[in-house]
CSV table of C-alpha atoms in Angstrom, one decimal:
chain,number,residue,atom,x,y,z
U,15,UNK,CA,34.4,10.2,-12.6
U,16,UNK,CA,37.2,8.1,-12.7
U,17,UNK,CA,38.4,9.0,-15.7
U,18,UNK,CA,37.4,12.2,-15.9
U,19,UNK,CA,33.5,11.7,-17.8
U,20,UNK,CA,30.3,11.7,-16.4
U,21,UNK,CA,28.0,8.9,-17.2
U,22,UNK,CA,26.3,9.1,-20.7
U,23,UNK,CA,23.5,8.5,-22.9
U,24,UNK,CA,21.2,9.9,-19.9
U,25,UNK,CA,22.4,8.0,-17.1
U,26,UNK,CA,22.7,10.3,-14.9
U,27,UNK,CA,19.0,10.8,-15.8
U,28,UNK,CA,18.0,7.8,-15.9
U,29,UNK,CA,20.4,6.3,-12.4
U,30,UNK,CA,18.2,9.4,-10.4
U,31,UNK,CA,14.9,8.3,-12.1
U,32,UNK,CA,15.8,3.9,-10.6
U,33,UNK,CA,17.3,5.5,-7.0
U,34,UNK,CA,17.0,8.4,-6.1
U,35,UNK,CA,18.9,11.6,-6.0
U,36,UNK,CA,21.2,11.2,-3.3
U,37,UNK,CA,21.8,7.5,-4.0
U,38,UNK,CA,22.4,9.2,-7.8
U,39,UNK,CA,25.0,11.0,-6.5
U,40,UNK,CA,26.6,9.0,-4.3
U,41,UNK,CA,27.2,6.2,-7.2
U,42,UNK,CA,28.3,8.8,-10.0
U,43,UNK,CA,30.8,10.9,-7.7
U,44,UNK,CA,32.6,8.1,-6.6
U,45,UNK,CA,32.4,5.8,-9.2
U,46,UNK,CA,32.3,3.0,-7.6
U,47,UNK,CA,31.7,-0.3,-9.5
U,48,UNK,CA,28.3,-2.3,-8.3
U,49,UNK,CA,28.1,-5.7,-7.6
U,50,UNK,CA,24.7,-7.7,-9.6
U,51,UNK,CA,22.7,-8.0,-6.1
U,52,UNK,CA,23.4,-4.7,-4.9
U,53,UNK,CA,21.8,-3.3,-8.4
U,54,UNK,CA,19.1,-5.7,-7.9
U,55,UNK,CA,18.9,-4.2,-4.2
U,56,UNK,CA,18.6,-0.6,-5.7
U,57,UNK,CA,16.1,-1.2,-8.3
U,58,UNK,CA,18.8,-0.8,-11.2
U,59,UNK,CA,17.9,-4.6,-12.7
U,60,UNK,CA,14.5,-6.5,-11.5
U,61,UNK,CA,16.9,-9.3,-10.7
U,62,UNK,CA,20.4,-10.8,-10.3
U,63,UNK,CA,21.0,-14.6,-11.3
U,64,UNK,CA,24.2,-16.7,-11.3
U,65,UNK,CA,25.0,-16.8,-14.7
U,66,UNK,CA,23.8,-21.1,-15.1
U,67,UNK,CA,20.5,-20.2,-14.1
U,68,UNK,CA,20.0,-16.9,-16.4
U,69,UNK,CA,18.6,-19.0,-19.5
U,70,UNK,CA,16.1,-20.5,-17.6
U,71,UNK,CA,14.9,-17.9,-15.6
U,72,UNK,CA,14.6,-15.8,-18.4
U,73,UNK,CA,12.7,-17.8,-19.9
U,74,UNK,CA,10.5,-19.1,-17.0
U,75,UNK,CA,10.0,-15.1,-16.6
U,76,UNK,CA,8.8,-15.0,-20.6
U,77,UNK,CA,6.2,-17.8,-19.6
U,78,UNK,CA,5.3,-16.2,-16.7
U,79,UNK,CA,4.4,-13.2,-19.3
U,80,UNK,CA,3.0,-14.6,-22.3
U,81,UNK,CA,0.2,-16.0,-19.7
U,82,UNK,CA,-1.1,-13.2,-19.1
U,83,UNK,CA,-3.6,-10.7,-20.4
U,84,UNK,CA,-2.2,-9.0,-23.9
U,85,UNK,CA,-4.0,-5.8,-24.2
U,86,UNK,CA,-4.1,-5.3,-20.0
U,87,UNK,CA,-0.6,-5.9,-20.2
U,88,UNK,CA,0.4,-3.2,-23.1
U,89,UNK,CA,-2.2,-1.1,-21.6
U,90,UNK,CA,-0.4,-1.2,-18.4
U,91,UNK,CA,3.2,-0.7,-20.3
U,92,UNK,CA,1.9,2.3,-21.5
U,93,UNK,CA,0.7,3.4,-18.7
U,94,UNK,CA,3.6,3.0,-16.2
U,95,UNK,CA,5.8,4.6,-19.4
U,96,UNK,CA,3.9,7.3,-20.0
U,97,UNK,CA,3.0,8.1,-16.3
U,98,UNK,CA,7.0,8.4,-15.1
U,99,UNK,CA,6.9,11.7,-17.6
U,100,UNK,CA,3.6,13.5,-16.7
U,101,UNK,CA,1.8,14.6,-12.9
U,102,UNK,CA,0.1,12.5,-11.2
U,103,UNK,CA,-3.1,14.3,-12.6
U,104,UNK,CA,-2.4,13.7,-16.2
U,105,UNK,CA,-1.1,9.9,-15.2
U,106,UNK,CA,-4.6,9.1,-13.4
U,107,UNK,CA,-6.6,10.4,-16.0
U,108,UNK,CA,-4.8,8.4,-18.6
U,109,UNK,CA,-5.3,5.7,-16.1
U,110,UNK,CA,-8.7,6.0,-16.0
U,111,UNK,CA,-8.9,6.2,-20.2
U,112,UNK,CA,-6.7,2.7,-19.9
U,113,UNK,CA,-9.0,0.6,-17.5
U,114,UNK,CA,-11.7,1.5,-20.0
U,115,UNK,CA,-9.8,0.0,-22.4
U,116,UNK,CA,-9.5,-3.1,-20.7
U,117,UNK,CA,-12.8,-3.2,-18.8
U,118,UNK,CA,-14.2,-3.8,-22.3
U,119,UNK,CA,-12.3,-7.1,-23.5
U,120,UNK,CA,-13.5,-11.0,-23.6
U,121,UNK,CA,-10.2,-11.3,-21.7
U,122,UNK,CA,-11.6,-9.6,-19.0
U,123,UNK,CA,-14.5,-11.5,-19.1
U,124,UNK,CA,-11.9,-15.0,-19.3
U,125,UNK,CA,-10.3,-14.1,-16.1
U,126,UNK,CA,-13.2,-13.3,-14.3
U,127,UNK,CA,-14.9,-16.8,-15.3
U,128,UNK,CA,-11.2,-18.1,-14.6
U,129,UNK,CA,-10.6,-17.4,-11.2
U,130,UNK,CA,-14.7,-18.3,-10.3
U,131,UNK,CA,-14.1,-21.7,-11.8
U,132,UNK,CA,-10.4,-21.7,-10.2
U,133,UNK,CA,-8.9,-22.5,-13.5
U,134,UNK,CA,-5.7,-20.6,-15.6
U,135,UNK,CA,-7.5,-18.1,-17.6
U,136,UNK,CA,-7.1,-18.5,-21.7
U,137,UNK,CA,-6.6,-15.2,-23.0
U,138,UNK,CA,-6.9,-14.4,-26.8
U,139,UNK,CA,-5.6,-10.9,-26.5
U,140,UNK,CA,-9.4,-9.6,-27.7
């Protein structure tokens, strides 16, 4: 607005999708530059670091990831994507198709054991 555009490549889309259509509005018809923690407050970036700590909590955040369940995790990516673009009736049933998926893994069955023996689960991504 500032310079006579609007946003592009979908972001005004995309800005109503992460806060909302008022919010949307607000932020595109006065152009006013965010800070990092206010986007963070708004749900525009899961979170704002100081620029000497971004390395290492990205990659504490990749850990954090890679320890978890493969397949229930790009199940659930899936899901989450797919379920923003359909009703909620599509979305559950799709849900419903996706914990079958994963209610039939040995990872499953590793996290289960896991958390009875109170131990980090291993999961092979099977």
């Amino acid at each position: 607005m500032n310079i006579g555009l609007i946003p592009g490549w979908g972001g005004t889309q995309r800005l109503t999708c992460l806060v909302g259509r008022t919010k949307a509005k607000e932020m595109v018809f006065t152009g006013k530059m965010i800070d990092a923690k206010t986007a963070e407050q708004l749900g525009i970036v899961n979170m704002a670091v100081p620029a000497d700590k971004f390395r290492e909590t990205v990659r504490q955040f990749a850990l954090d990831l890679a320890s978890k369940a493969p397949v229930a995790l790009r199940v659930a990516k899936a899901l989450i994507d797919k379920g923003a673009e359909i009703g909620l009736d599509s979305a559950l049933a799709l849900e419903r198709e996706g914990f079958g998926v994963v209610a039939s893994t040995e990872d499953l069955q590793e996290g289960v054991k896991a958390f009875t023996e109170k131990r980090k689960p291993v999961f092979k991504g099977k």
